[in-house]
């Protein structure tokens, strides 16, 4: 079966750095996506990786290793507004999105 | 108005009621989706529409009935639901069905009593 694993919850301190990991086992691979979802709001697209390596976008970076079936989302200079759930999703060989259950990130002052 | 708009934001219904969820997108996208989001579970894809034709139905119970009258509007008709159907129902759109960069609506929080 297809599976996406990510931690259920993480806690970090304002101003610090946090890394949210995502591992996947899917039928083929056609890209990996990260979304942010604040409580009671719509998920919003953060990043897309299809080739190995690091994609940087401001305070957020996303890394992919296809050989390891692994990605992480790196958040720097954490702000209170970064408290949210972070969803990892992989597009498989049929171009279907397979979703993880999300990681709830709690930022403390 | 831009983006994806869902109404109502909250809905409480009895098991014998009939209600409808509405989704509207003004992005010119050709694909629209219904997802179910339950606490601590992955998003569950329910239905996919491409150019107003249903292209996917993931074994969803018949008590959920989608309708796509045009490329900008999507409905989810609900009848004789069960308490386990209580969840956040999210609508999303994308330029093409194979794209992953969806634009989501804020969802309808459904409670079945």
Short mmCIF file of C-alpha atoms in Angstrom, two decimals:
data_model
loop_
_atom_site.label_atom_id
_atom_site.label_comp_id
_atom_site.label_asym_id
_atom_site.label_seq_id
_atom_site.Cartn_x
_atom_site.Cartn_y
_atom_site.Cartn_z
CA UNK A 1 0.00 0.00 0.00
CA UNK A 2 0.94 3.64 -0.24
CA UNK A 3 1.98 5.50 2.87
CA UNK A 4 3.17 8.92 3.97
CA UNK A 5 4.65 9.26 7.46
CA UNK A 6 5.20 12.51 9.33
CA UNK A 7 5.31 13.30 13.05
CA UNK A 8 1.95 14.08 14.62
CA UNK A 9 3.10 17.08 16.61
CA UNK A 10 6.22 19.17 17.18
CA UNK A 11 7.03 22.07 19.48
CA UNK A 12 9.61 24.79 18.84
CA UNK A 13 10.60 28.16 20.21
CA UNK A 14 10.06 31.52 18.56
CA UNK A 15 13.18 32.58 16.64
CA UNK A 16 14.53 29.04 16.40
CA UNK A 17 14.74 26.56 13.50
CA UNK A 18 12.58 23.46 13.09
CA UNK A 19 12.72 20.57 10.62
CA UNK A 20 9.58 18.57 9.81
CA UNK A 21 10.31 15.21 8.23
CA UNK A 22 8.23 13.25 5.75
CA UNK A 23 8.93 9.72 4.52
CA UNK A 24 6.95 8.04 1.80
CA UNK A 25 6.34 4.70 0.13
CA UNK A 26 4.31 5.18 -3.02
CA UNK A 27 3.66 3.57 -6.38
CA UNK A 28 5.98 5.77 -8.37
CA UNK A 29 6.89 9.38 -7.77
CA UNK A 30 5.95 12.54 -9.64
CA UNK A 31 6.67 15.23 -7.12
CA UNK A 32 6.26 16.09 -3.45
CA UNK A 33 4.27 18.98 -2.03
CA UNK A 34 4.16 20.78 1.30
CA UNK A 35 1.07 22.68 2.44
CA UNK A 36 0.44 24.84 5.49
CA UNK A 37 -2.94 24.80 7.23
CA UNK A 38 -3.84 27.15 10.06
CA UNK A 39 -6.61 25.96 12.34
CA UNK A 40 -10.00 26.47 10.72
CA UNK A 41 -8.49 27.68 7.47
CA UNK A 42 -7.71 26.39 4.00
CA UNK A 43 -4.48 24.51 3.32
CA UNK A 44 -2.14 26.75 1.34
CA UNK A 45 0.59 25.59 -1.01
CA UNK A 46 4.14 26.07 0.30
CA UNK A 47 6.57 24.16 -1.90
CA UNK A 48 7.09 21.58 -4.60
CA UNK A 49 10.07 19.25 -5.11
CA UNK A 50 10.51 16.84 -7.99
CA UNK A 51 14.31 16.66 -8.20
CA UNK A 52 16.73 15.84 -5.38
CA UNK A 53 18.03 18.76 -3.41
CA UNK A 54 17.01 21.83 -1.52
CA UNK A 55 14.45 24.41 -2.64
CA UNK A 56 14.61 27.67 -0.69
CA UNK A 57 11.81 30.19 -0.45
CA UNK A 58 12.43 32.87 2.14
CA UNK A 59 12.34 31.46 5.66
CA UNK A 60 11.07 28.11 4.36
CA UNK A 61 13.11 25.44 2.57
CA UNK A 62 12.15 21.98 1.38
CA UNK A 63 14.51 19.09 0.72
CA UNK A 64 14.00 15.90 -1.25
CA UNK A 65 15.89 12.61 -1.54
CA UNK A 66 14.09 10.31 -3.95
CA UNK A 67 16.42 7.37 -3.31
CA UNK A 68 15.58 7.51 0.40
CA UNK A 69 11.90 8.34 -0.02
CA UNK A 70 12.45 11.30 2.26
CA UNK A 71 11.72 14.99 2.44
CA UNK A 72 11.87 17.66 5.07
CA UNK A 73 10.49 21.15 5.49
CA UNK A 74 12.85 23.55 7.25
CA UNK A 75 11.45 26.65 8.91
CA UNK A 76 13.92 29.31 10.07
CA UNK A 77 13.49 32.33 12.36
CA UNK A 78 10.23 30.92 13.65
CA UNK A 79 7.37 33.31 14.27
CA UNK A 80 4.22 32.76 16.29
CA UNK A 81 2.20 32.87 13.07
CA UNK A 82 4.02 29.71 11.92
CA UNK A 83 1.93 27.72 14.40
CA UNK A 84 -0.07 25.53 12.02
CA UNK A 85 -0.32 22.04 10.61
CA UNK A 86 2.06 21.12 7.80
CA UNK A 87 0.86 18.57 5.26
CA UNK A 88 3.16 16.45 3.09
CA UNK A 89 1.73 14.98 -0.14
CA UNK A 90 3.28 12.84 -2.88
CA UNK A 91 2.02 12.54 -6.45
CA UNK A 92 2.28 8.92 -7.52
CA UNK A 93 2.73 7.30 -10.94
CA UNK A 94 -1.00 7.77 -11.66
CA UNK A 95 -0.70 11.46 -10.78
CA UNK A 96 -2.82 10.91 -7.69
CA UNK A 97 -1.94 12.90 -4.56
CA UNK A 98 -1.22 10.73 -1.51
CA UNK A 99 -1.45 12.76 1.72
CA UNK A 100 0.19 12.47 5.10
CA UNK A 101 -1.87 13.08 8.24
CA UNK A 102 -0.07 16.36 8.88
CA UNK A 103 2.29 17.67 11.56
CA UNK A 104 0.91 20.14 14.08
CA UNK A 105 3.63 22.67 14.88
CA UNK A 106 3.33 24.59 18.14
CA UNK A 107 5.49 27.68 18.56
CA UNK A 108 6.22 28.87 22.10
CA UNK A 109 7.49 32.34 23.04
CA UNK B 1 -14.05 37.71 -5.29
CA UNK B 2 -10.99 35.55 -5.90
CA UNK B 3 -9.87 32.10 -4.81
CA UNK B 4 -12.08 29.23 -3.72
CA UNK B 5 -15.15 30.01 -1.63
CA UNK B 6 -17.12 27.44 0.32
CA UNK B 7 -20.49 27.84 2.00
CA UNK B 8 -21.65 27.32 4.62
CA UNK B 9 -18.61 27.46 6.93
CA UNK B 10 -20.41 25.41 9.57
CA UNK B 11 -23.33 22.99 9.29
CA UNK B 12 -25.13 20.91 11.88
CA UNK B 13 -27.61 18.42 10.50
CA UNK B 14 -29.67 15.50 11.69
CA UNK B 15 -29.32 12.06 10.18
CA UNK B 16 -32.58 12.42 8.28
CA UNK B 17 -31.86 15.86 6.84
CA UNK B 18 -30.88 16.79 3.31
CA UNK B 19 -28.38 19.58 2.83
CA UNK B 20 -25.91 20.80 0.21
CA UNK B 21 -22.40 22.18 0.37
CA UNK B 22 -21.38 24.75 -2.21
CA UNK B 23 -17.98 25.55 -3.70
CA UNK B 24 -17.16 28.33 -6.12
CA UNK B 25 -13.86 29.18 -7.79
CA UNK B 26 -12.96 32.28 -9.79
CA UNK B 27 -9.50 31.18 -10.86
CA UNK B 28 -10.36 29.82 -14.29
CA UNK B 29 -9.31 26.34 -13.19
CA UNK B 30 -10.59 23.29 -15.05
CA UNK B 31 -10.45 20.72 -12.24
CA UNK B 32 -12.32 20.71 -8.92
CA UNK B 33 -12.17 18.31 -5.99
CA UNK B 34 -14.01 17.34 -2.83
CA UNK B 35 -11.91 16.15 0.10
CA UNK B 36 -12.87 14.92 3.57
CA UNK B 37 -10.56 15.90 6.44
CA UNK B 38 -10.93 14.11 9.77
CA UNK B 39 -8.82 14.82 12.83
CA UNK B 40 -5.34 13.30 12.69
CA UNK B 41 -6.08 11.51 9.42
CA UNK B 42 -4.82 12.17 5.88
CA UNK B 43 -7.01 14.05 3.47
CA UNK B 44 -9.41 11.65 1.77
CA UNK B 45 -10.16 12.36 -1.88
CA UNK B 46 -13.89 11.95 -2.55
CA UNK B 47 -14.56 13.25 -6.05
CA UNK B 48 -12.70 14.83 -8.95
CA UNK B 49 -14.28 16.83 -11.75
CA UNK B 50 -12.46 17.88 -14.89
CA UNK B 51 -14.23 20.22 -17.28
CA UNK B 52 -17.52 19.43 -15.51
CA UNK B 53 -17.17 15.66 -15.94
CA UNK B 54 -16.59 13.39 -12.99
CA UNK B 55 -13.28 11.64 -13.49
CA UNK B 56 -12.93 9.95 -10.14
CA UNK B 57 -15.16 8.58 -7.43
CA UNK B 58 -13.22 6.94 -4.61
CA UNK B 59 -15.81 4.45 -3.36
CA UNK B 60 -17.73 7.16 -1.58
CA UNK B 61 -21.09 6.13 -0.04
CA UNK B 62 -24.12 7.08 -2.10
CA UNK B 63 -25.34 9.35 0.68
CA UNK B 64 -22.82 11.83 -0.78
CA UNK B 65 -23.80 13.06 -4.23
CA UNK B 66 -21.68 15.57 -6.16
CA UNK B 67 -22.85 17.95 -8.84
CA UNK B 68 -20.81 20.18 -11.14
CA UNK B 69 -23.12 22.40 -13.20
CA UNK B 70 -20.23 24.41 -14.69
CA UNK B 71 -16.50 24.78 -14.35
CA UNK B 72 -16.81 27.37 -11.57
CA UNK B 73 -19.26 25.63 -9.26
CA UNK B 74 -19.26 22.37 -7.38
CA UNK B 75 -21.86 21.02 -4.97
CA UNK B 76 -21.94 18.14 -2.53
CA UNK B 77 -25.46 16.98 -1.74
CA UNK B 78 -25.87 15.21 1.59
CA UNK B 79 -28.68 12.93 2.73
CA UNK B 80 -29.19 10.41 5.52
CA UNK B 81 -25.69 10.94 6.85
CA UNK B 82 -24.15 9.12 9.79
CA UNK B 83 -22.36 10.62 12.82
CA UNK B 84 -19.03 9.28 11.47
CA UNK B 85 -19.49 11.60 8.48
CA UNK B 86 -18.81 14.56 10.76
CA UNK B 87 -15.62 16.17 9.43
CA UNK B 88 -14.22 19.16 7.58
CA UNK B 89 -15.15 19.03 3.89
CA UNK B 90 -12.68 20.83 1.68
CA UNK B 91 -13.11 21.92 -1.90
CA UNK B 92 -10.06 22.52 -4.07
CA UNK B 93 -9.32 23.48 -7.65
CA UNK B 94 -6.37 23.28 -10.03
CA UNK B 95 -5.65 24.09 -13.63
CA UNK B 96 -5.52 20.40 -14.58
CA UNK B 97 -6.44 17.17 -12.72
CA UNK B 98 -2.80 16.01 -12.64
CA UNK B 99 -1.53 19.14 -10.93
CA UNK B 100 -0.75 19.10 -7.24
CA UNK B 101 -0.63 22.81 -6.59
CA UNK B 102 -4.22 23.03 -5.48
CA UNK B 103 -6.06 26.08 -4.24
CA UNK B 104 -8.26 25.05 -1.33
CA UNK B 105 -11.34 26.63 0.14
CA UNK B 106 -11.64 27.13 3.90
CA UNK B 107 -13.96 24.18 4.19
CA UNK B 108 -17.33 23.37 5.70
CA UNK B 109 -17.24 22.00 9.25
CA UNK B 110 -20.03 19.39 9.23
CA UNK B 111 -21.51 17.90 12.38
CA UNK B 112 -24.07 15.10 12.07
CA UNK B 113 -26.22 14.64 15.15
#
